[in-house]
Amino acid sequence: MNLRTVLGDVSVEQIDRVLPHEHLLCDFSPVTGDRNHIFNNPELAVRELGYMNADVPPAQGMQHAIVEVTLRDLGRDPEGMRRISRESGLHVVMGTGWYLEPYYPKEVYEVSAERHAAQMIQEIEEGVLAADGTRIRAGVIGEIGTHGGTLSPAEERVLRAAGRASNATGAAVTTHAFMYPTGVDQLSILEEEGVDPRRTAIGHVDTFLDHTYLTGLLKRGVYLQFDTCGREHLMPDSLRVEMLVRLIDEGWSDSLLISSDRCHMTDLKIRGGLGYSWAVGGFCDLLRAAGVAESVVDKLTRENPLRLLTGIDSARG
Ligand SMILES: [Zn+2]
């Protein structure tokens, strides 16, 4: 399939860089209690995406794409995303599913995996009803999360549903495996559901940079997402670069993704942060300085995320 965005399906030839794990509008504050985590201002988001285009100008006739992985339990706002896409010109892909246990509303516990899957399939194929009567379709499943090191029964049910929805629609599943090596258990559940590993990205793996963990996952065929680039308090970028270079040298360049998971007000350039451009801008300069070839940078920032999301190979001629 083409890239399914909030404004409709877009051919991969029209897309330049892809950030596969970001937030444009979200609110983590009900759980974190952190006002910096109230991140839901469409005007600011449009301005920030203007900085992204200025820092890393898209190639002629192309636009960048942002995969917006905010789910309903984080305050997903489909119409807000559509407005941001229209006003910024960037392509925005919306997620479907549920985030993770401390955020789940009561209804998540009351519904079977089958019912969760049916809802995800409906949001991908038909879409979410907007106030003007149009529909906004989801283009990815996730971020589907695990809280801490072990999947809870409800998280397992949601992940199984994500797998079934991926099988039914061809949409990719993107996960949240934060600070623990929970990608192993997440992948086992998805494998049990028969999900294609090339439609699966294990997220936040750069918060647990263990070579044995990472290569164990890669050998099972999935994409690994280094998606907290620039968040030095979680992991210094120097260590992300070192691990990426090692994995690239070992032949894994077709299975690696990079992004920055912006979700705090102070992440924005307008508030003194690195903004959305860092992962495909300054961070790629660090990779280049470490000897990574431009063709590999292209894979990490464009070909790999587009192949994950659409199944289409889109190497530049
Ligand atoms: Zn996450």
XYZ file of C-alpha atoms and ligand atoms in Angstrom:
318
model
C 0.000 0.000 0.000
C 1.020 3.634 -0.318
C 1.721 5.676 2.785
C -1.628 6.172 4.552
C -1.695 9.726 5.932
C -4.350 11.815 7.673
C -4.963 13.574 4.323
C -5.175 10.356 2.293
C -2.804 7.860 0.698
C 0.463 9.267 -0.688
C 2.869 7.630 -3.134
C 6.311 6.917 -1.618
C 8.005 8.813 -4.477
C 6.606 12.029 -2.987
C 8.171 11.452 0.425
C 11.635 12.534 1.498
C 12.693 11.945 5.132
C 10.484 9.986 7.526
C 10.439 10.320 11.312
C 8.869 6.997 12.342
C 8.170 7.739 16.030
C 7.039 11.228 17.055
C 4.245 13.068 18.825
C 2.701 16.307 17.541
C -0.203 16.529 19.980
C -0.262 14.468 23.168
C -0.745 14.721 26.914
C 1.150 12.408 29.259
C 0.420 14.627 32.281
C -2.518 12.654 33.745
C 0.017 9.930 34.631
C 3.346 11.786 34.830
C 1.942 14.894 36.576
C 4.431 16.916 34.528
C 3.091 20.120 32.944
C 5.977 20.004 30.444
C 4.264 16.822 29.192
C 1.134 18.727 28.105
C 2.071 18.937 24.473
C -1.031 19.788 22.523
C -0.722 23.130 20.780
C -1.332 22.843 17.003
C 0.050 26.351 16.248
C 3.355 25.523 17.932
C 3.511 22.186 16.100
C 3.095 23.918 12.728
C 5.847 26.403 13.580
C 8.147 23.590 14.703
C 7.617 21.702 11.453
C 8.594 24.919 9.665
C 11.959 24.679 11.449
C 12.260 21.077 10.297
C 11.830 22.117 6.651
C 14.305 24.971 7.120
C 16.954 22.773 8.811
C 16.586 19.807 6.441
C 14.962 21.089 3.234
C 13.029 18.349 1.420
C 14.158 17.452 -2.115
C 12.358 19.086 -5.050
C 8.772 17.842 -5.339
C 8.936 15.930 -2.053
C 7.803 16.431 1.528
C 8.905 14.919 4.821
C 6.610 12.594 6.766
C 5.997 12.292 10.492
C 4.580 9.140 12.040
C 2.482 10.405 14.946
C 2.201 7.509 17.405
C -0.059 9.190 19.982
C -2.973 6.902 20.836
C -6.331 7.654 22.448
C -5.050 7.120 25.995
C -2.425 9.841 25.310
C -4.936 12.308 23.914
C -4.820 11.492 20.199
C -6.347 14.323 18.129
C -7.031 13.219 14.529
C -8.487 16.558 13.426
C -5.595 18.426 15.024
C -3.157 16.229 13.097
C -5.017 16.888 9.862
C -4.890 20.629 10.468
C -1.145 20.479 11.238
C -0.520 18.501 8.054
C -2.494 20.983 5.929
C -0.818 24.030 7.432
C 2.751 22.679 7.515
C 2.689 20.720 4.240
C 4.263 17.699 5.948
C 2.671 14.274 5.650
C 1.350 12.931 8.960
C 0.611 9.259 9.638
C -1.790 8.532 12.512
C -1.602 5.528 14.839
C -4.294 3.219 16.186
C -4.454 1.032 19.300
C -3.717 1.689 22.978
C -0.468 2.917 24.571
C 0.240 1.175 27.894
C -1.242 0.094 31.178
C -1.065 3.134 33.481
C -2.797 5.155 30.739
C -5.520 2.643 29.788
C -9.091 3.755 30.381
C -11.517 1.231 31.854
C -12.823 0.133 28.462
C -9.467 -1.437 27.541
C -9.945 -4.032 30.285
C -13.497 -4.830 29.249
C -12.813 -5.748 25.643
C -11.422 -8.948 24.094
C -8.369 -9.021 21.798
C -10.757 -9.734 18.923
C -12.797 -6.586 19.615
C -9.641 -4.455 19.974
C -8.404 -5.815 16.645
C -11.731 -5.037 14.949
C -11.525 -1.427 16.112
C -7.935 -1.038 14.855
C -8.892 -2.546 11.489
C -11.840 -0.173 11.236
C -9.637 2.871 11.964
C -7.136 1.780 9.286
C -9.671 0.864 6.605
C -12.544 3.281 7.240
C -11.102 5.845 9.614
C -12.174 7.998 12.539
C -15.244 10.190 11.958
C -14.385 13.921 11.974
C -16.816 16.713 12.905
C -17.278 17.640 9.234
C -18.438 14.113 8.417
C -15.204 13.056 6.680
C -13.030 10.232 7.938
C -9.391 10.243 8.983
C -7.613 6.930 8.545
C -4.818 5.476 10.657
C -1.677 4.325 8.817
C 0.192 2.458 11.534
C -0.588 0.375 14.633
C 1.019 1.834 17.743
C 2.883 2.840 19.683
C 1.802 -0.312 21.515
C 3.547 -0.335 24.862
C 4.748 -2.394 27.754
C 5.020 -0.743 31.165
C 8.285 -1.780 32.824
C 9.892 -5.117 32.048
C 6.894 -7.466 31.771
C 3.705 -7.342 29.717
C 0.562 -7.211 31.851
C -2.406 -9.368 30.762
C -4.178 -6.286 29.346
C -1.032 -5.161 27.482
C -0.652 -8.648 26.027
C -4.266 -8.570 24.821
C -3.736 -5.210 23.105
C -0.501 -6.433 21.482
C -2.175 -9.614 20.194
C -4.925 -7.423 18.768
C -2.272 -5.248 17.102
C -0.795 -8.365 15.490
C -4.172 -9.497 14.191
C -4.924 -6.022 12.839
C -1.545 -6.008 11.063
C -2.285 -9.385 9.485
C -5.696 -8.187 8.323
C -4.613 -4.824 6.891
C -0.873 -4.991 6.115
C -0.268 -2.020 8.431
C 2.954 -2.049 10.440
C 3.087 -2.487 14.231
C 5.354 -0.130 16.163
C 6.064 -0.792 19.850
C 7.216 0.969 23.006
C 9.898 -1.101 24.795
C 11.373 1.527 27.099
C 14.392 1.123 29.437
C 13.935 -2.678 29.556
C 14.656 -5.441 27.009
C 10.920 -6.103 26.600
C 11.187 -6.200 22.815
C 11.934 -9.929 23.194
C 8.551 -10.702 24.790
C 6.722 -8.251 22.529
C 8.142 -9.947 19.451
C 7.270 -13.416 20.775
C 3.605 -12.396 21.130
C 3.583 -10.925 17.622
C 5.277 -14.059 16.249
C 2.625 -16.222 17.916
C 0.023 -14.149 16.062
C 1.890 -14.788 12.798
C 2.876 -11.159 12.138
C 5.414 -10.490 9.399
C 8.589 -9.287 11.178
C 9.173 -6.845 8.271
C 5.940 -5.108 9.376
C 7.255 -4.777 12.940
C 9.405 -2.120 14.605
C 10.572 -2.525 18.197
C 10.715 0.996 19.608
C 12.958 2.817 22.096
C 15.696 0.154 21.786
C 18.236 2.964 22.203
C 17.186 3.190 25.872
C 18.628 -0.305 26.404
C 21.766 -0.460 24.286
C 22.870 -4.046 24.740
C 24.421 -5.639 21.656
C 23.188 -9.166 22.475
C 19.623 -7.885 22.983
C 19.655 -5.899 19.766
C 21.182 -8.544 17.500
C 18.882 -11.190 19.007
C 15.933 -9.128 17.780
C 17.498 -8.327 14.402
C 18.068 -12.041 13.706
C 14.310 -12.545 14.099
C 13.779 -10.152 11.174
C 12.346 -6.998 12.792
C 13.260 -3.351 12.488
C 14.955 -1.721 15.472
C 14.005 1.859 16.191
C 16.594 4.199 17.753
C 13.898 6.761 18.432
C 15.053 8.845 21.375
C 17.837 10.618 19.442
C 18.920 13.835 21.141
C 17.485 12.832 24.525
C 20.827 12.847 26.301
C 19.318 12.250 29.768
C 18.158 8.815 28.567
C 21.305 7.920 26.604
C 24.067 10.055 25.105
C 23.902 10.373 21.316
C 27.568 9.327 21.200
C 26.539 5.837 22.398
C 23.632 5.680 19.934
C 26.045 6.507 17.117
C 28.597 3.950 18.335
C 25.988 1.159 18.422
C 24.464 2.132 15.064
C 27.913 2.134 13.430
C 28.614 -1.317 14.891
C 25.275 -2.724 13.676
C 25.728 -1.129 10.235
C 29.230 -2.660 9.988
C 27.699 -6.036 10.867
C 25.316 -5.755 7.915
C 22.058 -4.621 9.552
C 21.607 -1.297 7.716
C 18.311 -2.446 6.121
C 16.708 -2.952 9.560
C 17.512 0.253 11.476
C 15.325 3.327 12.018
C 15.932 6.673 13.732
C 13.562 9.210 15.275
C 13.333 11.476 18.333
C 10.005 10.870 20.175
C 9.289 14.565 20.820
C 6.687 14.813 23.602
C 7.820 17.607 25.983
C 7.284 21.337 25.441
C 10.995 21.865 26.080
C 11.788 19.479 23.177
C 10.599 22.212 20.815
C 13.091 24.575 19.210
C 10.789 27.421 20.127
C 11.363 26.442 23.792
C 15.113 25.905 23.446
C 15.083 22.202 22.491
C 16.448 20.321 19.472
C 13.104 20.089 17.650
C 11.941 17.572 15.060
C 14.865 18.118 12.699
C 17.538 16.677 14.994
C 17.116 12.987 14.118
C 17.368 13.602 10.353
C 19.685 16.637 10.694
C 22.293 17.022 13.447
C 22.129 13.376 14.463
C 22.780 12.245 10.866
C 25.767 14.603 10.795
C 27.143 12.667 13.797
C 26.664 9.426 11.831
C 28.418 10.932 8.790
C 31.296 12.105 10.985
C 31.584 8.525 12.277
C 32.017 7.295 8.691
C 28.466 6.263 7.792
C 27.931 6.556 4.018
C 25.221 8.832 2.571
C 23.515 5.786 1.022
C 23.149 4.293 4.516
C 21.855 7.588 5.963
C 19.248 7.456 3.179
C 18.258 3.945 4.252
C 17.867 4.919 7.910
C 15.901 8.100 7.261
C 13.858 7.162 4.205
C 13.993 3.718 2.583
C 13.682 1.642 5.763
C 10.745 3.507 7.344
C 8.915 3.618 3.994
C 9.463 -0.133 3.480
C 8.255 -0.836 7.042
C 5.123 1.279 6.567
C 4.218 0.411 2.974
C 6.143 -2.717 1.979
C 7.519 -0.709 -0.976
C 11.222 -0.375 -1.779
C 11.902 3.243 -2.708
C 15.655 3.621 -3.174
C 16.486 6.847 -4.978
C 17.676 6.209 -8.535
Zn 7.012 5.409 23.682
